[in-house]
XYZ file of N, CA and C in Angstrom:
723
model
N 24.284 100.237 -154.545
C 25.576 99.714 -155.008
C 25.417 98.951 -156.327
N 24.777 98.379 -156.578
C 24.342 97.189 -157.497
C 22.938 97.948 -158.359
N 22.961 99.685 -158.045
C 21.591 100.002 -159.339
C 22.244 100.522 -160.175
N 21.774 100.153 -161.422
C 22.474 100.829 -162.683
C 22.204 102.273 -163.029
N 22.745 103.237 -163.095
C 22.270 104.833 -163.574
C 21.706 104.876 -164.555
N 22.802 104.278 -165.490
C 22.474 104.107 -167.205
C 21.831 102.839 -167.868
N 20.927 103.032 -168.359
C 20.129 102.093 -168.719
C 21.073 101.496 -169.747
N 21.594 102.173 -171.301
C 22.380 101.822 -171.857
C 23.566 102.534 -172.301
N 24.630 102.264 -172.451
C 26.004 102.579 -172.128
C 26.803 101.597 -173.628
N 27.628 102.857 -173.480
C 29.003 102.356 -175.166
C 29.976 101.909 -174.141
N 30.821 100.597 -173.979
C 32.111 101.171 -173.634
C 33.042 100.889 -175.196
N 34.289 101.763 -174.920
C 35.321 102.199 -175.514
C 36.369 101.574 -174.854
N 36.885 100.597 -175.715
C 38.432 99.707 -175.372
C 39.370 99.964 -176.424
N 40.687 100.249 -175.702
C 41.554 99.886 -176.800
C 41.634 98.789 -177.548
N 42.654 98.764 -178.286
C 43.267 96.967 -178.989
C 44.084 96.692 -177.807
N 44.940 97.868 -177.595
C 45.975 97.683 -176.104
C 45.656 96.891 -175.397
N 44.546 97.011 -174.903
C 43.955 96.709 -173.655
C 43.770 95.289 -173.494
N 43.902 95.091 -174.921
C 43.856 93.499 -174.970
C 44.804 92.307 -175.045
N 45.717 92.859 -174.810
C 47.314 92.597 -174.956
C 47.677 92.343 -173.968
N 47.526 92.966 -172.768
C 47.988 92.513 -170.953
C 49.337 93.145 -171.598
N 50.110 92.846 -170.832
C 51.775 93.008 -170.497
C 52.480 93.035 -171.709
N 51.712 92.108 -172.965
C 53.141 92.123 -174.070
C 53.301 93.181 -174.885
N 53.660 93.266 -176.355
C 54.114 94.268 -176.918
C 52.911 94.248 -178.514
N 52.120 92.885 -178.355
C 51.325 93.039 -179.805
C 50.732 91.544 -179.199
N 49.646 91.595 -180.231
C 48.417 90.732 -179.829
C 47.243 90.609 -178.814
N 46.729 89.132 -179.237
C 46.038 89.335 -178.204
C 46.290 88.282 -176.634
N 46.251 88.759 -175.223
C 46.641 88.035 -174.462
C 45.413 87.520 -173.807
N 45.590 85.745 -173.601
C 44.008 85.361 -173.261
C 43.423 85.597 -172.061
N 44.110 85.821 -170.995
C 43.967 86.292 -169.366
C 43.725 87.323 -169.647
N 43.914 88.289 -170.319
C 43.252 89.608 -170.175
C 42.137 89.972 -171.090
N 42.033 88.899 -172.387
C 40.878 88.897 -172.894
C 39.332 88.409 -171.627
N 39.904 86.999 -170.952
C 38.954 86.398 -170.317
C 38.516 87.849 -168.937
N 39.365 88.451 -168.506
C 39.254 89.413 -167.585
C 38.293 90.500 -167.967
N 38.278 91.050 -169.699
C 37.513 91.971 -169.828
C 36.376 91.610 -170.034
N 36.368 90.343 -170.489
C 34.939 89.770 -170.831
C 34.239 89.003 -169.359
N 35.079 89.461 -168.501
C 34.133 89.190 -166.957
C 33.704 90.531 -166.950
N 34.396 91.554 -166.830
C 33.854 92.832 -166.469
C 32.670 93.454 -167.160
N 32.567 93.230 -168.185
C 31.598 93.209 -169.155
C 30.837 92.666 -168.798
N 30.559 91.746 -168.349
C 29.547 90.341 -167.913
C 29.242 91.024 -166.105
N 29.464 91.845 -165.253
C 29.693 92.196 -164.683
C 28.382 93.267 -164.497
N 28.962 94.252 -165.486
C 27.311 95.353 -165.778
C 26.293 95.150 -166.620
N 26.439 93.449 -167.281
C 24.913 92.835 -168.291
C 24.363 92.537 -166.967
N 25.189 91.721 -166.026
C 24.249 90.989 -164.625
C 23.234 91.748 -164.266
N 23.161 93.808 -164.201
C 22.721 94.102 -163.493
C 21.350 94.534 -164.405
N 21.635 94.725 -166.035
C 20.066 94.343 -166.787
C 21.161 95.644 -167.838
N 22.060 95.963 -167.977
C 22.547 97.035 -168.469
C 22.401 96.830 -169.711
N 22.397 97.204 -170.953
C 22.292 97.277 -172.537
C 23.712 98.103 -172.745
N 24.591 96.568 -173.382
C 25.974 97.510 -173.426
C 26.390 96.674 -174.669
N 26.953 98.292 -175.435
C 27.786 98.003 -176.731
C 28.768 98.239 -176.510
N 29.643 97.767 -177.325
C 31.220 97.870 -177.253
C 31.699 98.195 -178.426
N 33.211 99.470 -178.586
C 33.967 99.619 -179.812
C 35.722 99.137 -179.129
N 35.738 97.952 -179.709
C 37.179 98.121 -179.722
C 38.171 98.353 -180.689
N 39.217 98.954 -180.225
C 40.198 99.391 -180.934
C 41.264 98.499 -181.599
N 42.122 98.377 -182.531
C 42.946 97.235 -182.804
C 44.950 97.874 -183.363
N 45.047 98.850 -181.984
C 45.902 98.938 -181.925
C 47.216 97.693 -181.607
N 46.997 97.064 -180.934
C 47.478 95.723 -180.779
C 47.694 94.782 -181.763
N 46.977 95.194 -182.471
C 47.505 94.353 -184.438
C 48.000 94.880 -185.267
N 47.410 96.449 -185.535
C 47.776 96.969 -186.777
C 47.175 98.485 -186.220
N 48.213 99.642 -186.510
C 47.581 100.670 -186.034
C 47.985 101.913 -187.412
N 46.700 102.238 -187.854
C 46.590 102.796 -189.545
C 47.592 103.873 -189.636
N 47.893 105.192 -187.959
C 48.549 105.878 -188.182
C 50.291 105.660 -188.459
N 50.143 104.433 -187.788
C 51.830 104.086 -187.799
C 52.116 103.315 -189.175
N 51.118 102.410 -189.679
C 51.197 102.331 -190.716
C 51.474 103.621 -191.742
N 50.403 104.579 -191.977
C 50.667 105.366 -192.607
C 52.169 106.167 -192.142
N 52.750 106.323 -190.958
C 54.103 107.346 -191.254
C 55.222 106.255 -191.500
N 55.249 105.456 -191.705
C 56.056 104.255 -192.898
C 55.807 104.295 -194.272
N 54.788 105.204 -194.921
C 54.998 105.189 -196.313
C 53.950 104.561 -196.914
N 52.914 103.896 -196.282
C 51.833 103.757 -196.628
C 51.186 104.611 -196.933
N 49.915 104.013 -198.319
C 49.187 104.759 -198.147
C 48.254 105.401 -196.855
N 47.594 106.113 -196.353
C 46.706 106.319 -195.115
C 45.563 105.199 -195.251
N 44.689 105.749 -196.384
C 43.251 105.062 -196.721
C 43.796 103.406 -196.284
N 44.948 103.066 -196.811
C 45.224 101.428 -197.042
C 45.655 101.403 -195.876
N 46.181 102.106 -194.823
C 46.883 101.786 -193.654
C 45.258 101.496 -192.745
N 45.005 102.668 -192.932
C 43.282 102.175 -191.901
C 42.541 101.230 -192.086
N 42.613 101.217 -193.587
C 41.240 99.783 -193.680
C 42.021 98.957 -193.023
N 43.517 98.595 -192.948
C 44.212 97.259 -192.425
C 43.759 97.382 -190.830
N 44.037 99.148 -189.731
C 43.363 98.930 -189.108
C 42.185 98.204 -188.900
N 41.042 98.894 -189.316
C 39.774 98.329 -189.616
C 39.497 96.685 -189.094
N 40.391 96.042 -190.095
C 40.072 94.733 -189.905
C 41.023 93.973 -188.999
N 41.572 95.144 -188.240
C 42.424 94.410 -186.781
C 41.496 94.895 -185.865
N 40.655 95.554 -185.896
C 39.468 95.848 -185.107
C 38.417 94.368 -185.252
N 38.218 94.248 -186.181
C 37.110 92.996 -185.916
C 38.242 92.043 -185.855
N 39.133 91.399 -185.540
C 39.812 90.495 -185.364
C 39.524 90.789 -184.015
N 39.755 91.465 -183.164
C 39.518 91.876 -181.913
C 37.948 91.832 -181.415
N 37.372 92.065 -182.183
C 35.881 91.975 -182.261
C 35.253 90.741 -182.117
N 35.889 89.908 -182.776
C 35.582 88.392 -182.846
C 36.347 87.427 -181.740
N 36.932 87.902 -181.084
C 37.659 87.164 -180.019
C 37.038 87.694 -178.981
N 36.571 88.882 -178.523
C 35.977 88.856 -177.787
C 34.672 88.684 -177.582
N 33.748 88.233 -178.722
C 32.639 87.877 -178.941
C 33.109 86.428 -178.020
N 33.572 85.857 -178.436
C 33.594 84.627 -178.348
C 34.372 84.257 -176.715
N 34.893 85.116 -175.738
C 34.789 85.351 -174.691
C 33.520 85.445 -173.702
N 33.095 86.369 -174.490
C 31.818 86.374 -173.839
C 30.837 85.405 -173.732
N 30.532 84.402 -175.150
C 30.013 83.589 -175.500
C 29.983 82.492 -174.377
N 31.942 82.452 -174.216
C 31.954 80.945 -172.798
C 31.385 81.328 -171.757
N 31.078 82.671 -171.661
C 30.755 82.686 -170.264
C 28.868 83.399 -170.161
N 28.339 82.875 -171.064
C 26.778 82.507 -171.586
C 26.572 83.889 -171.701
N 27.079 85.119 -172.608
C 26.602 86.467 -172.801
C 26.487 86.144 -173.987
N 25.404 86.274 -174.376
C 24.709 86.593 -175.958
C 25.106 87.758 -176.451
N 26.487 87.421 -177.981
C 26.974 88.610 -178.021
C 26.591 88.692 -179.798
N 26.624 90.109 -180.543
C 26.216 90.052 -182.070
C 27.263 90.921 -182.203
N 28.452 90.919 -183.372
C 29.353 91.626 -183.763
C 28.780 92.398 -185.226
N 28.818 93.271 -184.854
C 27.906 94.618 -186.236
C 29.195 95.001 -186.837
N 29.526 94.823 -188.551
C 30.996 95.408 -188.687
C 30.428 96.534 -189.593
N 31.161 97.915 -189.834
C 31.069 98.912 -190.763
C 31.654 98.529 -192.338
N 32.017 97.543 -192.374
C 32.906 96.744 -193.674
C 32.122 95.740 -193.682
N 31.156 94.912 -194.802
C 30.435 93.559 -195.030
C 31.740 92.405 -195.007
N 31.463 91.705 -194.170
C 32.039 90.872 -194.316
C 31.025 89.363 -193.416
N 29.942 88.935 -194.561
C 28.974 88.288 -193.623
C 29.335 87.069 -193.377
N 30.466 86.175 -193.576
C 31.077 84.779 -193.243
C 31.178 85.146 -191.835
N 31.139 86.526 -191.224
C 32.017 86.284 -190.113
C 30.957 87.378 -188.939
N 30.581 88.138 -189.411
C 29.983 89.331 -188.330
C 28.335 89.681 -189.912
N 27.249 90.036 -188.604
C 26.403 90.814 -189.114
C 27.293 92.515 -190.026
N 26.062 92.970 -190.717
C 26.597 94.080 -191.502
C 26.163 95.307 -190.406
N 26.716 96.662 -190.338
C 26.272 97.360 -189.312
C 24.811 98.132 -189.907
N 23.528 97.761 -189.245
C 22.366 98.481 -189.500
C 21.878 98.863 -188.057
N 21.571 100.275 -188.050
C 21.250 100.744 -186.558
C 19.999 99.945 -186.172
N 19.094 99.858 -186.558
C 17.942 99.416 -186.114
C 18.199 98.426 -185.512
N 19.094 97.408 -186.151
C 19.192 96.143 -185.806
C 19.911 96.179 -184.671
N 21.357 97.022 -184.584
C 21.985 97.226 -183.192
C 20.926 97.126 -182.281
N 20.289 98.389 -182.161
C 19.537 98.824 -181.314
C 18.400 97.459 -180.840
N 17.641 96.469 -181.834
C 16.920 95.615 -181.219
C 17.460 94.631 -180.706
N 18.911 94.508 -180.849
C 19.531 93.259 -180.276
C 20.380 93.803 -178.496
N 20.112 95.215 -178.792
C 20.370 95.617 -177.198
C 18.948 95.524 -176.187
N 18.372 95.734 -176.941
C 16.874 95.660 -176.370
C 16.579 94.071 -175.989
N 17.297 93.086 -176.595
C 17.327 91.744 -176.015
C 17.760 91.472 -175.010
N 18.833 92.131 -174.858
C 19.913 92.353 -173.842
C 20.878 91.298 -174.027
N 20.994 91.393 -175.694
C 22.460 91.340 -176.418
C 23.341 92.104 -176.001
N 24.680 91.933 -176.235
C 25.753 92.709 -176.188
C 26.526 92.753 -177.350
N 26.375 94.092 -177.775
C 26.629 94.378 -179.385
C 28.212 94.615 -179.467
N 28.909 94.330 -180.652
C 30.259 94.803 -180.366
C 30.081 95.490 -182.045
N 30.845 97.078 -181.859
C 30.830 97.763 -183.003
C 32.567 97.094 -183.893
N 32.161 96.883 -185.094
C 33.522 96.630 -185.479
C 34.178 97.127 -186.771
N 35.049 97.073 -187.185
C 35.245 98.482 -188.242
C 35.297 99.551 -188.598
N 35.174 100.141 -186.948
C 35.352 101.456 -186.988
C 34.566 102.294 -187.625
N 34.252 103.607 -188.360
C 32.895 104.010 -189.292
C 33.299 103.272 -190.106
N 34.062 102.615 -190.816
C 34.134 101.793 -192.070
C 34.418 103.189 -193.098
N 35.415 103.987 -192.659
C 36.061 105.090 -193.559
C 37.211 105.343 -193.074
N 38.324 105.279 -193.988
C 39.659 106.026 -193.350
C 39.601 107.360 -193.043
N 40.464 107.577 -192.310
C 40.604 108.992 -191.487
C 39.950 109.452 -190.248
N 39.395 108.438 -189.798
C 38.470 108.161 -188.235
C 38.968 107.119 -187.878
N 39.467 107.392 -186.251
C 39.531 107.105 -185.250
C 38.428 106.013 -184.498
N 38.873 104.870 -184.184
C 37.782 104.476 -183.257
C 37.196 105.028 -182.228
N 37.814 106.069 -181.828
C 37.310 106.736 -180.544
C 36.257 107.642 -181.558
N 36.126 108.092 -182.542
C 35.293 108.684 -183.369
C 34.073 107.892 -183.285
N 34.562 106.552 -184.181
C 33.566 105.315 -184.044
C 32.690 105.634 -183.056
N 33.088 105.624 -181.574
C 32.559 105.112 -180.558
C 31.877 106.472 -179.835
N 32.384 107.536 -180.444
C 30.883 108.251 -180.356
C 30.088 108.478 -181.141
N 30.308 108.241 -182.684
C 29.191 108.037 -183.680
C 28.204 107.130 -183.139
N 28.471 105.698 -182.669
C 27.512 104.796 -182.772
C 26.809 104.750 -181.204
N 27.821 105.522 -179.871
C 27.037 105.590 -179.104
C 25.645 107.125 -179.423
N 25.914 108.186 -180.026
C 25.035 108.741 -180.375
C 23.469 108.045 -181.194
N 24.342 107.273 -182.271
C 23.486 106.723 -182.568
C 22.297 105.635 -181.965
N 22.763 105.224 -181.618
C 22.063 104.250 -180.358
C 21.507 104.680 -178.961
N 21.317 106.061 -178.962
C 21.030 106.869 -177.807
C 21.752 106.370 -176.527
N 22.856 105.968 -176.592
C 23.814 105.384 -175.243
C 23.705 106.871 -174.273
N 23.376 106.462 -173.054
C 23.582 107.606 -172.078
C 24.775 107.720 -171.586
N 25.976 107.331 -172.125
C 27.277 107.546 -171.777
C 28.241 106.840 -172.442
N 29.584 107.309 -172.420
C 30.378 106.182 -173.012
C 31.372 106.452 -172.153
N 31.841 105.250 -172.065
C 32.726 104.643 -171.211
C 33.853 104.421 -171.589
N 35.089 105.373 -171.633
C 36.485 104.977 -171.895
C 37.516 104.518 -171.123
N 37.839 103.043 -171.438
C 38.849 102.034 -170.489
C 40.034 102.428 -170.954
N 40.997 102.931 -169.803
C 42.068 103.543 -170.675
C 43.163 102.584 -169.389
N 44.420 102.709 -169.288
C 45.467 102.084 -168.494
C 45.915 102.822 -167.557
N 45.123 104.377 -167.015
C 45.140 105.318 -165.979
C 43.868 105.160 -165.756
N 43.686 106.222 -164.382
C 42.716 106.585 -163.515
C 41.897 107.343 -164.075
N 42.394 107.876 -165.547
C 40.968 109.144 -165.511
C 42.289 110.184 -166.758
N 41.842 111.285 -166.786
C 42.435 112.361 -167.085
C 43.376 113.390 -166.526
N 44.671 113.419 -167.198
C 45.167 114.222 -166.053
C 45.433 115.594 -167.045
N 46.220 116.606 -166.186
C 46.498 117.967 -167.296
C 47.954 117.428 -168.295
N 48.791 116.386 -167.928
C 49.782 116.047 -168.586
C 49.802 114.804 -168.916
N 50.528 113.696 -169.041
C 51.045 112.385 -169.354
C 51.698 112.111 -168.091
N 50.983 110.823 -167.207
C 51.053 110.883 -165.968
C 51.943 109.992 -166.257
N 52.241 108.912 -166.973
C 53.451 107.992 -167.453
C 54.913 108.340 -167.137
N 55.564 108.492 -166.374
C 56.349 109.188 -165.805
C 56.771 110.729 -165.775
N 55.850 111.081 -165.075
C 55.721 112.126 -164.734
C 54.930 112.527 -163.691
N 55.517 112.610 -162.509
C 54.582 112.852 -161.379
C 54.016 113.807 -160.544
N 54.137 115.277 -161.794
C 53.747 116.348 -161.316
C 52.169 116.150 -162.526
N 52.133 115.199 -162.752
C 50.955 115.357 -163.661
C 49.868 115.132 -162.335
N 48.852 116.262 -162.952
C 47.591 116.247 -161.534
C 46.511 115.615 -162.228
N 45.585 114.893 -161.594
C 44.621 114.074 -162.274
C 43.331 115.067 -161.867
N 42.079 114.522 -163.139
C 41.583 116.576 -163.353
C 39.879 114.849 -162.729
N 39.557 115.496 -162.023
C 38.150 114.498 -161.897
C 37.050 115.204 -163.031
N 36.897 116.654 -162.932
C 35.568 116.713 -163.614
C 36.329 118.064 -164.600
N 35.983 117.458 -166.437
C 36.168 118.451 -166.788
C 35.066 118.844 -168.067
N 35.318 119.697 -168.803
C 34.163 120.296 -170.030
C 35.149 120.061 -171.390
N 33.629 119.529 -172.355
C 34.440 119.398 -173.852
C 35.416 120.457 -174.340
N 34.459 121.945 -174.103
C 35.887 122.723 -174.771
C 37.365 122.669 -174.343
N 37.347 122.958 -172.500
C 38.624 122.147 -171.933
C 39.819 121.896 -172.637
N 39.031 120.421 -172.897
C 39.756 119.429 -173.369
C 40.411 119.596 -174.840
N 39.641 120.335 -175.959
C 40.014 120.655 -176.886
C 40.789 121.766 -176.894
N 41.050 123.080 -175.722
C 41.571 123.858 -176.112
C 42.885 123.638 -175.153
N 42.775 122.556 -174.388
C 44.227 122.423 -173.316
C 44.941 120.918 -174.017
N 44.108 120.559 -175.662
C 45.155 119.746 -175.970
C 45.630 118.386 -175.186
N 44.068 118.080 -174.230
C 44.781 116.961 -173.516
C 44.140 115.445 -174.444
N 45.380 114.518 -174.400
C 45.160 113.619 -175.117
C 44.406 112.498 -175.140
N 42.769 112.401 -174.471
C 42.049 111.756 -174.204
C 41.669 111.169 -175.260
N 40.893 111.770 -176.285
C 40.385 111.502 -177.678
C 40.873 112.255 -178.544
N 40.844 111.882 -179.661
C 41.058 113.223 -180.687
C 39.818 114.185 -181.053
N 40.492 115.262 -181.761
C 39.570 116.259 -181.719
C 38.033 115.895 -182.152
N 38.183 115.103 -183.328
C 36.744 114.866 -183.926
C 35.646 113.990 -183.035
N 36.148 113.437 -181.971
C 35.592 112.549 -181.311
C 35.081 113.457 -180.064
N 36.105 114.242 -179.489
C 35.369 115.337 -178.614
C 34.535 116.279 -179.081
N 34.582 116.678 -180.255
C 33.185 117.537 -180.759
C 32.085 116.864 -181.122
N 32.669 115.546 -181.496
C 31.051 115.369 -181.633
C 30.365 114.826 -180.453
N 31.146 114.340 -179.616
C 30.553 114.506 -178.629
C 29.936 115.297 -177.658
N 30.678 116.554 -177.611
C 29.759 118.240 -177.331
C 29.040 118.065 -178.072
N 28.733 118.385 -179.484
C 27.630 118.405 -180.560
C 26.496 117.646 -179.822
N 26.194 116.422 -179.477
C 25.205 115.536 -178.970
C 25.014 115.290 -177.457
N 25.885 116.483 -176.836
C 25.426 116.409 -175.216
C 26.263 114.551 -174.358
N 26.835 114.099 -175.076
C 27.118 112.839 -175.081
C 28.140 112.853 -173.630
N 28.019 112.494 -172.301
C 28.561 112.072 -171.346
C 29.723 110.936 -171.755
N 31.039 111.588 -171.348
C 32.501 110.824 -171.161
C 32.613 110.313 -169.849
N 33.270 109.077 -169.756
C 33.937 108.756 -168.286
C 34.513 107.875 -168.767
N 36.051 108.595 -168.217
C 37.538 108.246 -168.576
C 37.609 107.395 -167.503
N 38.530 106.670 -167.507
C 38.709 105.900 -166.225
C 39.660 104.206 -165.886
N 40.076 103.795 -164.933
C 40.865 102.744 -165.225
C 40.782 101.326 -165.222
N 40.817 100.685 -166.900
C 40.251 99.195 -166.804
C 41.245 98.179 -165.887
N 41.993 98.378 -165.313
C 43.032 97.483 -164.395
C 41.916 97.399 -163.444
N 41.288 97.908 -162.961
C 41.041 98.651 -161.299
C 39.356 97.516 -161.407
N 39.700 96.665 -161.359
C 38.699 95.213 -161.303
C 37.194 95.975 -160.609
N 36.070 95.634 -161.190
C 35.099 96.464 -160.818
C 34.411 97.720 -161.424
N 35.552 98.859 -161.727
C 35.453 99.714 -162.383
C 34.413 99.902 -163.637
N 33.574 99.011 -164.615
C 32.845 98.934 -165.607
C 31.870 99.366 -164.831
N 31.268 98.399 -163.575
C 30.098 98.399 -163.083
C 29.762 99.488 -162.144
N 31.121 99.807 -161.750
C 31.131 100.663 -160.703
C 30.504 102.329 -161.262
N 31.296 102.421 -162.234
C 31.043 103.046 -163.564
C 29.388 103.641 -164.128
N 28.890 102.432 -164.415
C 27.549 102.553 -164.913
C 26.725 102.885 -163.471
N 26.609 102.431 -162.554
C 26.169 102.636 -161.087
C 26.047 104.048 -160.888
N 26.711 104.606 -161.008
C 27.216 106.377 -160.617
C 28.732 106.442 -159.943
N 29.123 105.891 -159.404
C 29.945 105.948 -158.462
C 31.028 106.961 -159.186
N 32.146 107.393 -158.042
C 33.131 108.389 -158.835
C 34.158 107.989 -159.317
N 33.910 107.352 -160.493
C 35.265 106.495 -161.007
C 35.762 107.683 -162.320
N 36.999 107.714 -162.174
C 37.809 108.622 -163.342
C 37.558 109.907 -163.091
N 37.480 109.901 -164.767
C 37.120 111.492 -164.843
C 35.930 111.586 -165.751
N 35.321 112.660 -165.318
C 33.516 113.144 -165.933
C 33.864 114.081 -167.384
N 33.302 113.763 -168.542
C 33.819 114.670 -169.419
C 32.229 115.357 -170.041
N 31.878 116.580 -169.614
C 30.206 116.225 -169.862
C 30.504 118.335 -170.023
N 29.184 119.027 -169.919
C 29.111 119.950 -170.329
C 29.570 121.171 -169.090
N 29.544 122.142 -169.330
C 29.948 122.878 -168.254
C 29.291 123.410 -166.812
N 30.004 122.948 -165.879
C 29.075 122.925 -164.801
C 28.088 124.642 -164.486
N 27.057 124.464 -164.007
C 26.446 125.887 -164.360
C 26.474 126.491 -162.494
């Protein structure tokens, strides 16, 4: 119950996620909640990085279909990502997790600069790294991010906290003929159009053999349960033979 599968593990958070109930920002009960759960699978010796998202502040695509530029709409993303980055550093912090925020944008008043090596030896401390800035290029997705840098970091899985159970074939959000899919394959997903990640983030994740598990951050437990093996969500991995 309590052995870890994965030695080290990405998870993948929205900005959403950090918001609880309202409509923008960040909410502190649900900040302090994720940063237990987190604290949850370090207890058990786990090496875990984190990409969060900063939909909850500023989100580049909605920026951009207002008339923005794109490039200028993302970097604003970007740095609603480490705003998010830095609050939950500092969550973790109260509750004695040694955390290092790596940003793809220099900004050293506030976060280290992102150098893999260095990620990688501060997980080996059994730091808890938080990726921030996304690649530090417009036109990527944090969910991109967050399989670039779990590849990079040889993460044996990444972990996507989403506000459902997993994957379904439709938008289960009212709609209750939507069926929830437990185990599916990268192409799948790219050729049935389901809206887990975007495209660039699911290929490169086929490209690198890189293990998905979708699954629901409400559902208290779920991180650890997660890294353990247990059958939480949905499996997004190669085709069963």
């Amino acid at each position: 119950m309590n052995q870890a599968k994965y030695q080290r593990v990405l998870l993948k958070l929205s900005g959403e996620a950090l918001m609880g109930d309202g409509n923008y920002g960040i909410h502190p009960e649900t900040l302090g909640y994720v940063a237990q759960e987190v604290k949850s699978a370090v207890d058990i010796g786990v090496e875990m990085a984190v990409v969060v998202g900063g939909g909850n502040i500023f989100r580049g695509m909605a920026g951009s279909s207002q008339g923005m530029d794109r490039a200028s709409a993302d970097y604003l993303g970007m740095l609603a990502t480490v705003m998010n980055s830095l609050a939950l550093q500092e969550a973790l912090e109260k509750i004695d997790i040694p955390t290092r925020v790596l940003s793809a944008i220099s900004m050293h008043q506030v976060a280290e600069p992102y150098i893999r090596r260095r990620a990688v030896r501060h997980l080996e401390k059994k730091r808890v790294v938080i990726f921030a800035a996304g690649t530090g290029n417009p036109y990527f997705t944090t969910d991109t991010a967050a399989v670039l840098r779990a590849a990079e970091i040889h993460a044996e899985v990444l972990l996507k906290a989403t506000k459902v159970d997993g994957v379904y074939d439709m938008d289960p959000v009212g709609n209750t003929a939507a069926k929830f899919i437990r185990d599916i394959d990268y192409m799948t997903v790219l050729e049935k159009r389901l809206h887990v990640m975007d495209t660039t983030a699911i290929s490169l994740a086929m490209d690198n053999h890189l293990l998905l598990v979708v699954f629901n951050l409400r559902q208290s437990g779920n991180i650890r349960n997660a890294i353990c093996g247990q059958a939480i969500g949905t499996q997004i991995c190669e085709p069963r033979k």
